[in-house]
Amino acid sequence: MTQPQQGDRDQLAFQQYRTLLFSVAYRILGSAADAEDAVQDAWFKWSAADRSQVADPKAYLTRIVSNLAMERLRSTRHQRETYVGPWLPEPILTGPDTADDVATADSVSMALLVVLETLSPLERAVFVLKEVFAFSHVEIAEAVERSEAAVRQAAHRAREHVRARRPRFTADRARQRDVTERFFAAAAGGDINTLMELVSPDVTLWTDGGGKVRQALKPVVGMETVARWFAALGTAPYQGIEPGQMRAEITWINGGPGVVFRGPDRVVATLTFDFDAEGRISTIHNVANPDKLHAVADGTRHELS
């Protein structure tokens, strides 16, 4: 039997951890495109490295992709600070398995990614590696090239920051799916009363058009205002597309039930939802910037465990 060549063994070792590398990079960056670029750059560095000195490929590759992601995050901060309207993460399609794993689904939810956006690159990377992937402080210190004490401080700051801004409720996936389906049906039928029943009194709608398509530049707040916004979807053109030409489907996005809107030739927008303790919709994230819809448009479902 022919033995695998060194290049083949290197490829196999990298592919073994590719899902992990994307999962880390996406949570740090909030962008599927940037995460894919970070993973590709990690492959180049892995290919050029002296792997005879690598005792633990998983730790080595995690260190590479974490630092690449932090570097990329620092370089894109100015773009996000000058972004037109609210900046939301790039949505990705996930599978039912992700939704069934409550911790994994929460860690990749749009709501949490929005909170992580307010952390420093170091805090964000440390939070992801510690809280999501259960790396030890020692392992994280090696990965992000900081002292263990600095990592512990960053982990504490990040955890407290997230806890203050991201209340967590017991996730009932069946209830979330049911509410999403009822909300979708009510919006399609222009049923304002049902829409108002399904959302919390202070529900907030965030819309991200990035200046590429017309969207609200400030959050839309309040039960009645948000209900009227969605009740109009079934009767008015959206981004130049008549209601009769628009198709919509409920699917799994970022670990939870969401909606994908499609026109005749493109994905137009996605909706994802956050829920309060009573199971009502508390936050809606509407991504319509076409630059952020490629990962949904290509139909790839990402494993993020």
PDB file of C-alpha atoms in Angstrom:
ATOM      1  CA  MET A   1       0.000   0.000   0.000  1.00  0.00           C
ATOM      2  CA  THR A   2       1.309   3.423  -0.934  1.00  0.00           C
ATOM      3  CA  GLN A   3       2.054   5.594   2.074  1.00  0.00           C
ATOM      4  CA  PRO A   4       0.591   9.124   2.079  1.00  0.00           C
ATOM      5  CA  GLN A   5       3.094  11.766   1.040  1.00  0.00           C
ATOM      6  CA  GLN A   6       4.030  14.537   3.485  1.00  0.00           C
ATOM      7  CA  GLY A   7       1.860  17.064   1.632  1.00  0.00           C
ATOM      8  CA  ASP A   8      -1.118  14.719   1.836  1.00  0.00           C
ATOM      9  CA  ARG A   9      -0.573  14.195   5.578  1.00  0.00           C
ATOM     10  CA  ASP A  10      -0.389  17.955   6.085  1.00  0.00           C
ATOM     11  CA  GLN A  11      -3.631  18.386   4.149  1.00  0.00           C
ATOM     12  CA  LEU A  12      -5.346  15.689   6.200  1.00  0.00           C
ATOM     13  CA  ALA A  13      -4.173  17.229   9.480  1.00  0.00           C
ATOM     14  CA  PHE A  14      -5.457  20.633   8.420  1.00  0.00           C
ATOM     15  CA  GLN A  15      -8.806  19.286   7.207  1.00  0.00           C
ATOM     16  CA  GLN A  16      -9.274  17.492  10.520  1.00  0.00           C
ATOM     17  CA  TYR A  17      -9.502  20.858  12.259  1.00  0.00           C
ATOM     18  CA  ARG A  18     -10.944  22.999   9.488  1.00  0.00           C
ATOM     19  CA  THR A  19     -14.433  23.123  10.990  1.00  0.00           C
ATOM     20  CA  LEU A  20     -12.965  24.189  14.333  1.00  0.00           C
ATOM     21  CA  LEU A  21     -10.870  26.893  12.664  1.00  0.00           C
ATOM     22  CA  PHE A  22     -13.855  28.351  10.797  1.00  0.00           C
ATOM     23  CA  SER A  23     -15.980  28.169  13.948  1.00  0.00           C
ATOM     24  CA  VAL A  24     -13.389  30.122  15.932  1.00  0.00           C
ATOM     25  CA  ALA A  25     -12.747  32.685  13.192  1.00  0.00           C
ATOM     26  CA  TYR A  26     -16.439  33.304  12.459  1.00  0.00           C
ATOM     27  CA  ARG A  27     -17.266  33.975  16.102  1.00  0.00           C
ATOM     28  CA  ILE A  28     -14.320  36.360  16.435  1.00  0.00           C
ATOM     29  CA  LEU A  29     -15.061  38.194  13.180  1.00  0.00           C
ATOM     30  CA  GLY A  30     -18.830  37.966  12.689  1.00  0.00           C
ATOM     31  CA  SER A  31     -18.202  37.546   8.968  1.00  0.00           C
ATOM     32  CA  ALA A  32     -18.261  34.285   7.046  1.00  0.00           C
ATOM     33  CA  ALA A  33     -16.221  35.759   4.192  1.00  0.00           C
ATOM     34  CA  ASP A  34     -13.530  37.078   6.549  1.00  0.00           C
ATOM     35  CA  ALA A  35     -13.543  33.801   8.480  1.00  0.00           C
ATOM     36  CA  GLU A  36     -12.972  31.817   5.276  1.00  0.00           C
ATOM     37  CA  ASP A  37     -10.106  34.151   4.390  1.00  0.00           C
ATOM     38  CA  ALA A  38      -8.572  33.648   7.841  1.00  0.00           C
ATOM     39  CA  VAL A  39      -8.819  29.868   7.472  1.00  0.00           C
ATOM     40  CA  GLN A  40      -7.200  30.051   4.013  1.00  0.00           C
ATOM     41  CA  ASP A  41      -4.390  32.203   5.385  1.00  0.00           C
ATOM     42  CA  ALA A  42      -3.959  29.700   8.221  1.00  0.00           C
ATOM     43  CA  TRP A  43      -3.478  26.964   5.610  1.00  0.00           C
ATOM     44  CA  PHE A  44      -0.725  28.965   3.925  1.00  0.00           C
ATOM     45  CA  LYS A  45       1.051  29.456   7.254  1.00  0.00           C
ATOM     46  CA  TRP A  46       0.585  25.784   8.122  1.00  0.00           C
ATOM     47  CA  SER A  47       2.002  24.732   4.756  1.00  0.00           C
ATOM     48  CA  ALA A  48       5.083  26.925   5.211  1.00  0.00           C
ATOM     49  CA  ALA A  49       5.751  25.951   8.840  1.00  0.00           C
ATOM     50  CA  ASP A  50       8.318  23.460  10.095  1.00  0.00           C
ATOM     51  CA  ARG A  51       5.773  20.940  11.265  1.00  0.00           C
ATOM     52  CA  SER A  52       8.439  18.670  12.765  1.00  0.00           C
ATOM     53  CA  GLN A  53       8.427  21.194  15.627  1.00  0.00           C
ATOM     54  CA  VAL A  54       4.628  21.077  16.036  1.00  0.00           C
ATOM     55  CA  ALA A  55       3.675  18.824  18.939  1.00  0.00           C
ATOM     56  CA  ASP A  56      -0.051  19.680  18.943  1.00  0.00           C
ATOM     57  CA  PRO A  57      -1.513  20.575  15.511  1.00  0.00           C
ATOM     58  CA  LYS A  58      -4.874  21.578  17.026  1.00  0.00           C
ATOM     59  CA  ALA A  59      -3.304  24.121  19.393  1.00  0.00           C
ATOM     60  CA  TYR A  60      -0.908  25.339  16.713  1.00  0.00           C
ATOM     61  CA  LEU A  61      -3.653  25.897  14.129  1.00  0.00           C
ATOM     62  CA  THR A  62      -5.965  27.509  16.678  1.00  0.00           C
ATOM     63  CA  ARG A  63      -3.193  29.939  17.574  1.00  0.00           C
ATOM     64  CA  ILE A  64      -2.654  30.818  13.914  1.00  0.00           C
ATOM     65  CA  VAL A  65      -6.321  31.406  13.102  1.00  0.00           C
ATOM     66  CA  SER A  66      -7.019  33.301  16.344  1.00  0.00           C
ATOM     67  CA  ASN A  67      -4.215  35.766  15.673  1.00  0.00           C
ATOM     68  CA  LEU A  68      -5.190  36.114  12.022  1.00  0.00           C
ATOM     69  CA  ALA A  69      -8.779  36.814  13.051  1.00  0.00           C
ATOM     70  CA  MET A  70      -7.739  39.394  15.660  1.00  0.00           C
ATOM     71  CA  GLU A  71      -5.478  41.092  13.142  1.00  0.00           C
ATOM     72  CA  ARG A  72      -8.249  41.186  10.557  1.00  0.00           C
ATOM     73  CA  LEU A  73     -10.721  42.483  13.149  1.00  0.00           C
ATOM     74  CA  ARG A  74      -8.385  45.349  14.053  1.00  0.00           C
ATOM     75  CA  SER A  75      -7.967  46.257  10.379  1.00  0.00           C
ATOM     76  CA  THR A  76     -11.731  46.338   9.752  1.00  0.00           C
ATOM     77  CA  ARG A  77     -12.700  48.308  12.880  1.00  0.00           C
ATOM     78  CA  HIS A  78     -12.556  51.665  11.065  1.00  0.00           C
ATOM     79  CA  GLN A  79     -14.820  50.348   8.304  1.00  0.00           C
ATOM     80  CA  ARG A  80     -17.358  49.247  10.880  1.00  0.00           C
ATOM     81  CA  GLU A  81     -17.168  52.547  12.768  1.00  0.00           C
ATOM     82  CA  THR A  82     -17.988  54.477   9.567  1.00  0.00           C
ATOM     83  CA  TYR A  83     -20.609  51.975   8.391  1.00  0.00           C
ATOM     84  CA  VAL A  84     -23.914  53.385   7.092  1.00  0.00           C
ATOM     85  CA  GLY A  85     -26.599  52.441   9.610  1.00  0.00           C
ATOM     86  CA  PRO A  86     -26.373  49.554  12.102  1.00  0.00           C
ATOM     87  CA  TRP A  87     -23.636  46.978  11.477  1.00  0.00           C
ATOM     88  CA  LEU A  88     -24.905  43.412  11.850  1.00  0.00           C
ATOM     89  CA  PRO A  89     -22.963  40.156  11.529  1.00  0.00           C
ATOM     90  CA  GLU A  90     -23.037  38.204   8.287  1.00  0.00           C
ATOM     91  CA  PRO A  91     -25.727  35.508   8.605  1.00  0.00           C
ATOM     92  CA  ILE A  92     -24.935  31.888   7.839  1.00  0.00           C
ATOM     93  CA  LEU A  93     -27.118  28.848   7.342  1.00  0.00           C
ATOM     94  CA  THR A  94     -26.885  26.218  10.053  1.00  0.00           C
ATOM     95  CA  GLY A  95     -28.545  22.862  10.570  1.00  0.00           C
ATOM     96  CA  PRO A  96     -31.075  21.494  13.067  1.00  0.00           C
ATOM     97  CA  ASP A  97     -28.227  19.829  14.987  1.00  0.00           C
ATOM     98  CA  THR A  98     -26.792  23.241  15.807  1.00  0.00           C
ATOM     99  CA  ALA A  99     -30.185  24.456  16.971  1.00  0.00           C
ATOM    100  CA  ASP A 100     -30.617  21.393  19.197  1.00  0.00           C
ATOM    101  CA  ASP A 101     -27.333  22.164  21.001  1.00  0.00           C
ATOM    102  CA  VAL A 102     -28.472  25.116  23.111  1.00  0.00           C
ATOM    103  CA  ALA A 103     -24.988  26.300  24.082  1.00  0.00           C
ATOM    104  CA  THR A 104     -23.680  26.140  20.508  1.00  0.00           C
ATOM    105  CA  ALA A 105     -26.769  27.857  19.107  1.00  0.00           C
ATOM    106  CA  ASP A 106     -26.521  30.678  21.642  1.00  0.00           C
ATOM    107  CA  SER A 107     -22.803  31.147  20.980  1.00  0.00           C
ATOM    108  CA  VAL A 108     -23.404  31.782  17.280  1.00  0.00           C
ATOM    109  CA  SER A 109     -26.684  33.705  17.568  1.00  0.00           C
ATOM    110  CA  MET A 110     -26.891  37.087  15.914  1.00  0.00           C
ATOM    111  CA  ALA A 111     -27.740  38.606  19.296  1.00  0.00           C
ATOM    112  CA  LEU A 112     -24.529  37.383  20.926  1.00  0.00           C
ATOM    113  CA  LEU A 113     -22.376  38.270  17.910  1.00  0.00           C
ATOM    114  CA  VAL A 114     -23.723  41.830  18.106  1.00  0.00           C
ATOM    115  CA  VAL A 115     -22.644  42.004  21.760  1.00  0.00           C
ATOM    116  CA  LEU A 116     -19.226  40.539  20.943  1.00  0.00           C
ATOM    117  CA  GLU A 117     -18.787  43.356  18.440  1.00  0.00           C
ATOM    118  CA  THR A 118     -18.468  45.761  21.393  1.00  0.00           C
ATOM    119  CA  LEU A 119     -15.452  43.903  22.841  1.00  0.00           C
ATOM    120  CA  SER A 120     -11.830  44.562  21.975  1.00  0.00           C
ATOM    121  CA  PRO A 121     -10.276  42.041  19.544  1.00  0.00           C
ATOM    122  CA  LEU A 122      -8.334  40.415  22.403  1.00  0.00           C
ATOM    123  CA  GLU A 123     -11.383  40.194  24.679  1.00  0.00           C
ATOM    124  CA  ARG A 124     -13.451  38.756  21.867  1.00  0.00           C
ATOM    125  CA  ALA A 125     -10.901  36.080  21.009  1.00  0.00           C
ATOM    126  CA  VAL A 126     -10.428  35.141  24.671  1.00  0.00           C
ATOM    127  CA  PHE A 127     -14.193  34.962  25.250  1.00  0.00           C
ATOM    128  CA  VAL A 128     -14.704  32.718  22.219  1.00  0.00           C
ATOM    129  CA  LEU A 129     -11.866  30.345  23.101  1.00  0.00           C
ATOM    130  CA  LYS A 130     -12.782  30.130  26.804  1.00  0.00           C
ATOM    131  CA  GLU A 131     -16.581  30.294  26.898  1.00  0.00           C
ATOM    132  CA  VAL A 132     -17.384  28.523  23.637  1.00  0.00           C
ATOM    133  CA  PHE A 133     -14.539  26.055  23.119  1.00  0.00           C
ATOM    134  CA  ALA A 134     -13.478  25.562  26.763  1.00  0.00           C
ATOM    135  CA  PHE A 135      -9.777  26.181  26.192  1.00  0.00           C
ATOM    136  CA  SER A 136      -7.854  26.689  29.427  1.00  0.00           C
ATOM    137  CA  HIS A 137      -6.335  30.060  30.307  1.00  0.00           C
ATOM    138  CA  VAL A 138      -2.881  28.572  29.705  1.00  0.00           C
ATOM    139  CA  GLU A 139      -3.870  27.321  26.243  1.00  0.00           C
ATOM    140  CA  ILE A 140      -5.460  30.664  25.363  1.00  0.00           C
ATOM    141  CA  ALA A 141      -2.383  32.562  26.557  1.00  0.00           C
ATOM    142  CA  GLU A 142      -0.301  30.523  24.114  1.00  0.00           C
ATOM    143  CA  ALA A 143      -2.847  31.001  21.338  1.00  0.00           C
ATOM    144  CA  VAL A 144      -3.137  34.787  21.619  1.00  0.00           C
ATOM    145  CA  GLU A 145       0.497  35.286  22.681  1.00  0.00           C
ATOM    146  CA  ARG A 146      -0.276  37.034  25.973  1.00  0.00           C
ATOM    147  CA  SER A 147       0.509  36.261  29.592  1.00  0.00           C
ATOM    148  CA  GLU A 148      -1.862  34.018  31.514  1.00  0.00           C
ATOM    149  CA  ALA A 149      -2.641  36.925  33.849  1.00  0.00           C
ATOM    150  CA  ALA A 150      -3.585  39.167  30.922  1.00  0.00           C
ATOM    151  CA  VAL A 151      -5.813  36.439  29.518  1.00  0.00           C
ATOM    152  CA  ARG A 152      -7.580  35.955  32.869  1.00  0.00           C
ATOM    153  CA  GLN A 153      -8.253  39.683  33.094  1.00  0.00           C
ATOM    154  CA  ALA A 154      -9.533  39.816  29.507  1.00  0.00           C
ATOM    155  CA  ALA A 155     -11.750  36.771  30.112  1.00  0.00           C
ATOM    156  CA  HIS A 156     -13.255  38.377  33.226  1.00  0.00           C
ATOM    157  CA  ARG A 157     -13.936  41.692  31.476  1.00  0.00           C
ATOM    158  CA  ALA A 158     -15.468  39.992  28.461  1.00  0.00           C
ATOM    159  CA  ARG A 159     -17.654  37.664  30.524  1.00  0.00           C
ATOM    160  CA  GLU A 160     -19.006  40.509  32.670  1.00  0.00           C
ATOM    161  CA  HIS A 161     -19.599  42.681  29.597  1.00  0.00           C
ATOM    162  CA  VAL A 162     -21.518  39.937  27.809  1.00  0.00           C
ATOM    163  CA  ARG A 163     -23.498  38.997  30.912  1.00  0.00           C
ATOM    164  CA  ALA A 164     -24.640  42.596  31.366  1.00  0.00           C
ATOM    165  CA  ARG A 165     -25.775  42.999  27.762  1.00  0.00           C
ATOM    166  CA  ARG A 166     -26.984  39.519  26.864  1.00  0.00           C
ATOM    167  CA  PRO A 167     -29.561  38.100  29.300  1.00  0.00           C
ATOM    168  CA  ARG A 168     -29.899  34.373  28.735  1.00  0.00           C
ATOM    169  CA  PHE A 169     -33.197  32.550  28.944  1.00  0.00           C
ATOM    170  CA  THR A 170     -33.986  28.862  28.790  1.00  0.00           C
ATOM    171  CA  ALA A 171     -34.271  28.148  25.098  1.00  0.00           C
ATOM    172  CA  ASP A 172     -37.355  26.244  23.974  1.00  0.00           C
ATOM    173  CA  ARG A 173     -36.520  25.552  20.344  1.00  0.00           C
ATOM    174  CA  ALA A 174     -39.971  24.192  19.512  1.00  0.00           C
ATOM    175  CA  ARG A 175     -41.582  27.359  20.894  1.00  0.00           C
ATOM    176  CA  GLN A 176     -39.153  29.566  18.964  1.00  0.00           C
ATOM    177  CA  ARG A 177     -39.904  27.731  15.741  1.00  0.00           C
ATOM    178  CA  ASP A 178     -43.664  28.004  16.376  1.00  0.00           C
ATOM    179  CA  VAL A 179     -43.485  31.743  17.099  1.00  0.00           C
ATOM    180  CA  THR A 180     -41.333  32.297  14.003  1.00  0.00           C
ATOM    181  CA  GLU A 181     -43.839  30.448  11.817  1.00  0.00           C
ATOM    182  CA  ARG A 182     -46.780  32.388  13.256  1.00  0.00           C
ATOM    183  CA  PHE A 183     -44.932  35.684  12.884  1.00  0.00           C
ATOM    184  CA  PHE A 184     -44.104  34.862   9.270  1.00  0.00           C
ATOM    185  CA  ALA A 185     -47.735  33.931   8.496  1.00  0.00           C
ATOM    186  CA  ALA A 186     -49.052  37.072  10.200  1.00  0.00           C
ATOM    187  CA  ALA A 187     -46.610  39.302   8.302  1.00  0.00           C
ATOM    188  CA  ALA A 188     -47.553  37.680   4.989  1.00  0.00           C
ATOM    189  CA  GLY A 189     -51.229  38.246   5.769  1.00  0.00           C
ATOM    190  CA  GLY A 190     -50.832  41.769   7.121  1.00  0.00           C
ATOM    191  CA  ASP A 191     -52.255  40.660  10.479  1.00  0.00           C
ATOM    192  CA  ILE A 192     -51.108  43.459  12.792  1.00  0.00           C
ATOM    193  CA  ASN A 193     -52.978  42.147  15.846  1.00  0.00           C
ATOM    194  CA  THR A 194     -51.276  38.745  15.729  1.00  0.00           C
ATOM    195  CA  LEU A 195     -47.905  40.363  15.099  1.00  0.00           C
ATOM    196  CA  MET A 196     -48.373  42.496  18.204  1.00  0.00           C
ATOM    197  CA  GLU A 197     -49.223  39.407  20.251  1.00  0.00           C
ATOM    198  CA  LEU A 198     -45.993  37.700  19.210  1.00  0.00           C
ATOM    199  CA  VAL A 199     -43.543  40.490  20.062  1.00  0.00           C
ATOM    200  CA  SER A 200     -42.551  42.005  23.389  1.00  0.00           C
ATOM    201  CA  PRO A 201     -43.717  45.567  24.181  1.00  0.00           C
ATOM    202  CA  ASP A 202     -40.225  47.007  23.665  1.00  0.00           C
ATOM    203  CA  VAL A 203     -39.280  44.834  20.691  1.00  0.00           C
ATOM    204  CA  THR A 204     -36.443  46.288  18.605  1.00  0.00           C
ATOM    205  CA  LEU A 205     -35.851  45.839  14.882  1.00  0.00           C
ATOM    206  CA  TRP A 206     -32.303  46.358  13.601  1.00  0.00           C
ATOM    207  CA  THR A 207     -31.874  46.677   9.833  1.00  0.00           C
ATOM    208  CA  ASP A 208     -28.558  46.484   7.982  1.00  0.00           C
ATOM    209  CA  GLY A 209     -28.492  47.750   4.411  1.00  0.00           C
ATOM    210  CA  GLY A 210     -24.931  49.068   4.597  1.00  0.00           C
ATOM    211  CA  GLY A 211     -25.847  51.989   2.378  1.00  0.00           C
ATOM    212  CA  LYS A 212     -26.317  49.536  -0.517  1.00  0.00           C
ATOM    213  CA  VAL A 213     -30.080  49.189  -0.178  1.00  0.00           C
ATOM    214  CA  ARG A 214     -32.605  51.363   1.615  1.00  0.00           C
ATOM    215  CA  GLN A 215     -33.115  50.389   5.235  1.00  0.00           C
ATOM    216  CA  ALA A 216     -33.845  52.136   8.518  1.00  0.00           C
ATOM    217  CA  LEU A 217     -30.678  53.882   9.717  1.00  0.00           C
ATOM    218  CA  LYS A 218     -31.800  53.690  13.343  1.00  0.00           C
ATOM    219  CA  PRO A 219     -33.429  50.858  15.292  1.00  0.00           C
ATOM    220  CA  VAL A 220     -37.206  50.612  15.022  1.00  0.00           C
ATOM    221  CA  VAL A 221     -38.617  50.238  18.546  1.00  0.00           C
ATOM    222  CA  GLY A 222     -41.993  49.312  19.968  1.00  0.00           C
ATOM    223  CA  MET A 223     -44.681  46.698  19.490  1.00  0.00           C
ATOM    224  CA  GLU A 224     -47.019  48.663  17.235  1.00  0.00           C
ATOM    225  CA  THR A 225     -44.309  50.305  15.119  1.00  0.00           C
ATOM    226  CA  VAL A 226     -42.550  47.016  14.422  1.00  0.00           C
ATOM    227  CA  ALA A 227     -45.852  45.215  13.762  1.00  0.00           C
ATOM    228  CA  ARG A 228     -46.864  47.827  11.182  1.00  0.00           C
ATOM    229  CA  TRP A 229     -43.445  47.579   9.536  1.00  0.00           C
ATOM    230  CA  PHE A 230     -43.864  43.855   8.915  1.00  0.00           C
ATOM    231  CA  ALA A 231     -47.584  43.990   8.108  1.00  0.00           C
ATOM    232  CA  ALA A 232     -46.660  46.153   5.102  1.00  0.00           C
ATOM    233  CA  LEU A 233     -44.348  43.499   3.643  1.00  0.00           C
ATOM    234  CA  GLY A 234     -47.171  41.609   1.983  1.00  0.00           C
ATOM    235  CA  THR A 235     -48.634  44.678   0.282  1.00  0.00           C
ATOM    236  CA  ALA A 236     -45.715  46.922  -0.711  1.00  0.00           C
ATOM    237  CA  PRO A 237     -42.649  46.403  -2.933  1.00  0.00           C
ATOM    238  CA  TYR A 238     -39.438  45.560  -1.062  1.00  0.00           C
ATOM    239  CA  GLN A 239     -36.170  46.644  -2.649  1.00  0.00           C
ATOM    240  CA  GLY A 240     -38.027  47.083  -5.935  1.00  0.00           C
ATOM    241  CA  ILE A 241     -39.487  43.576  -5.857  1.00  0.00           C
ATOM    242  CA  GLU A 242     -43.267  43.210  -5.946  1.00  0.00           C
ATOM    243  CA  PRO A 243     -44.849  41.002  -3.253  1.00  0.00           C
ATOM    244  CA  GLY A 244     -45.934  38.485  -5.894  1.00  0.00           C
ATOM    245  CA  GLN A 245     -42.318  38.028  -7.020  1.00  0.00           C
ATOM    246  CA  MET A 246     -40.944  37.545  -3.521  1.00  0.00           C
ATOM    247  CA  ARG A 247     -40.402  34.087  -2.085  1.00  0.00           C
ATOM    248  CA  ALA A 248     -39.689  33.462   1.558  1.00  0.00           C
ATOM    249  CA  GLU A 249     -38.802  30.366   3.549  1.00  0.00           C
ATOM    250  CA  ILE A 250     -38.268  29.551   7.196  1.00  0.00           C
ATOM    251  CA  THR A 251     -34.909  27.885   7.763  1.00  0.00           C
ATOM    252  CA  TRP A 252     -32.117  27.605  10.320  1.00  0.00           C
ATOM    253  CA  ILE A 253     -29.884  30.687  10.497  1.00  0.00           C
ATOM    254  CA  ASN A 254     -27.167  31.181  13.110  1.00  0.00           C
ATOM    255  CA  GLY A 255     -28.449  28.382  15.283  1.00  0.00           C
ATOM    256  CA  GLY A 256     -32.097  29.410  15.372  1.00  0.00           C
ATOM    257  CA  PRO A 257     -35.182  29.693  13.171  1.00  0.00           C
ATOM    258  CA  GLY A 258     -34.995  32.524  10.661  1.00  0.00           C
ATOM    259  CA  VAL A 259     -36.439  33.691   7.356  1.00  0.00           C
ATOM    260  CA  VAL A 260     -34.731  34.042   3.973  1.00  0.00           C
ATOM    261  CA  PHE A 261     -36.363  36.365   1.410  1.00  0.00           C
ATOM    262  CA  ARG A 262     -35.569  35.729  -2.243  1.00  0.00           C
ATOM    263  CA  GLY A 263     -36.353  37.744  -5.351  1.00  0.00           C
ATOM    264  CA  PRO A 264     -36.368  36.356  -8.891  1.00  0.00           C
ATOM    265  CA  ASP A 265     -32.571  36.419  -9.134  1.00  0.00           C
ATOM    266  CA  ARG A 266     -31.077  36.930  -5.678  1.00  0.00           C
ATOM    267  CA  VAL A 267     -31.345  36.583  -1.936  1.00  0.00           C
ATOM    268  CA  VAL A 268     -32.859  39.855  -0.747  1.00  0.00           C
ATOM    269  CA  ALA A 269     -32.658  39.676   3.046  1.00  0.00           C
ATOM    270  CA  THR A 270     -32.634  37.485   6.131  1.00  0.00           C
ATOM    271  CA  LEU A 271     -34.482  37.783   9.412  1.00  0.00           C
ATOM    272  CA  THR A 272     -33.345  36.286  12.695  1.00  0.00           C
ATOM    273  CA  PHE A 273     -35.002  36.573  16.084  1.00  0.00           C
ATOM    274  CA  ASP A 274     -34.136  36.819  19.750  1.00  0.00           C
ATOM    275  CA  PHE A 275     -36.720  35.860  22.386  1.00  0.00           C
ATOM    276  CA  ASP A 276     -37.565  37.021  25.896  1.00  0.00           C
ATOM    277  CA  ALA A 277     -38.320  34.910  28.967  1.00  0.00           C
ATOM    278  CA  GLU A 278     -41.985  34.552  27.895  1.00  0.00           C
ATOM    279  CA  GLY A 279     -41.021  33.294  24.442  1.00  0.00           C
ATOM    280  CA  ARG A 280     -42.012  36.530  22.685  1.00  0.00           C
ATOM    281  CA  ILE A 281     -39.801  38.099  20.030  1.00  0.00           C
ATOM    282  CA  SER A 282     -37.642  40.748  21.704  1.00  0.00           C
ATOM    283  CA  THR A 283     -35.190  41.580  18.916  1.00  0.00           C
ATOM    284  CA  ILE A 284     -35.272  41.178  15.126  1.00  0.00           C
ATOM    285  CA  HIS A 285     -32.151  41.397  12.990  1.00  0.00           C
ATOM    286  CA  ASN A 286     -32.779  42.162   9.323  1.00  0.00           C
ATOM    287  CA  VAL A 287     -29.695  41.836   7.095  1.00  0.00           C
ATOM    288  CA  ALA A 288     -30.253  43.231   3.591  1.00  0.00           C
ATOM    289  CA  ASN A 289     -26.755  44.378   2.614  1.00  0.00           C
ATOM    290  CA  PRO A 290     -26.086  42.260  -0.501  1.00  0.00           C
ATOM    291  CA  ASP A 291     -22.397  41.997   0.430  1.00  0.00           C
ATOM    292  CA  LYS A 292     -23.416  40.018   3.524  1.00  0.00           C
ATOM    293  CA  LEU A 293     -25.759  37.550   1.846  1.00  0.00           C
ATOM    294  CA  HIS A 294     -23.301  35.466  -0.175  1.00  0.00           C
ATOM    295  CA  ALA A 295     -22.953  32.775   2.509  1.00  0.00           C
ATOM    296  CA  VAL A 296     -26.744  32.319   2.550  1.00  0.00           C
ATOM    297  CA  ALA A 297     -27.078  32.543  -1.227  1.00  0.00           C
ATOM    298  CA  ASP A 298     -24.597  29.722  -1.871  1.00  0.00           C
ATOM    299  CA  GLY A 299     -26.690  27.387   0.298  1.00  0.00           C
ATOM    300  CA  THR A 300     -23.833  26.015   2.405  1.00  0.00           C
ATOM    301  CA  ARG A 301     -24.837  24.902   5.881  1.00  0.00           C
ATOM    302  CA  HIS A 302     -22.048  25.382   8.378  1.00  0.00           C
ATOM    303  CA  GLU A 303     -21.172  23.096  11.246  1.00  0.00           C
ATOM    304  CA  LEU A 304     -20.186  25.283  14.182  1.00  0.00           C
ATOM    305  CA  SER A 305     -19.744  22.900  17.085  1.00  0.00           C
TER     306      SER A 305
END
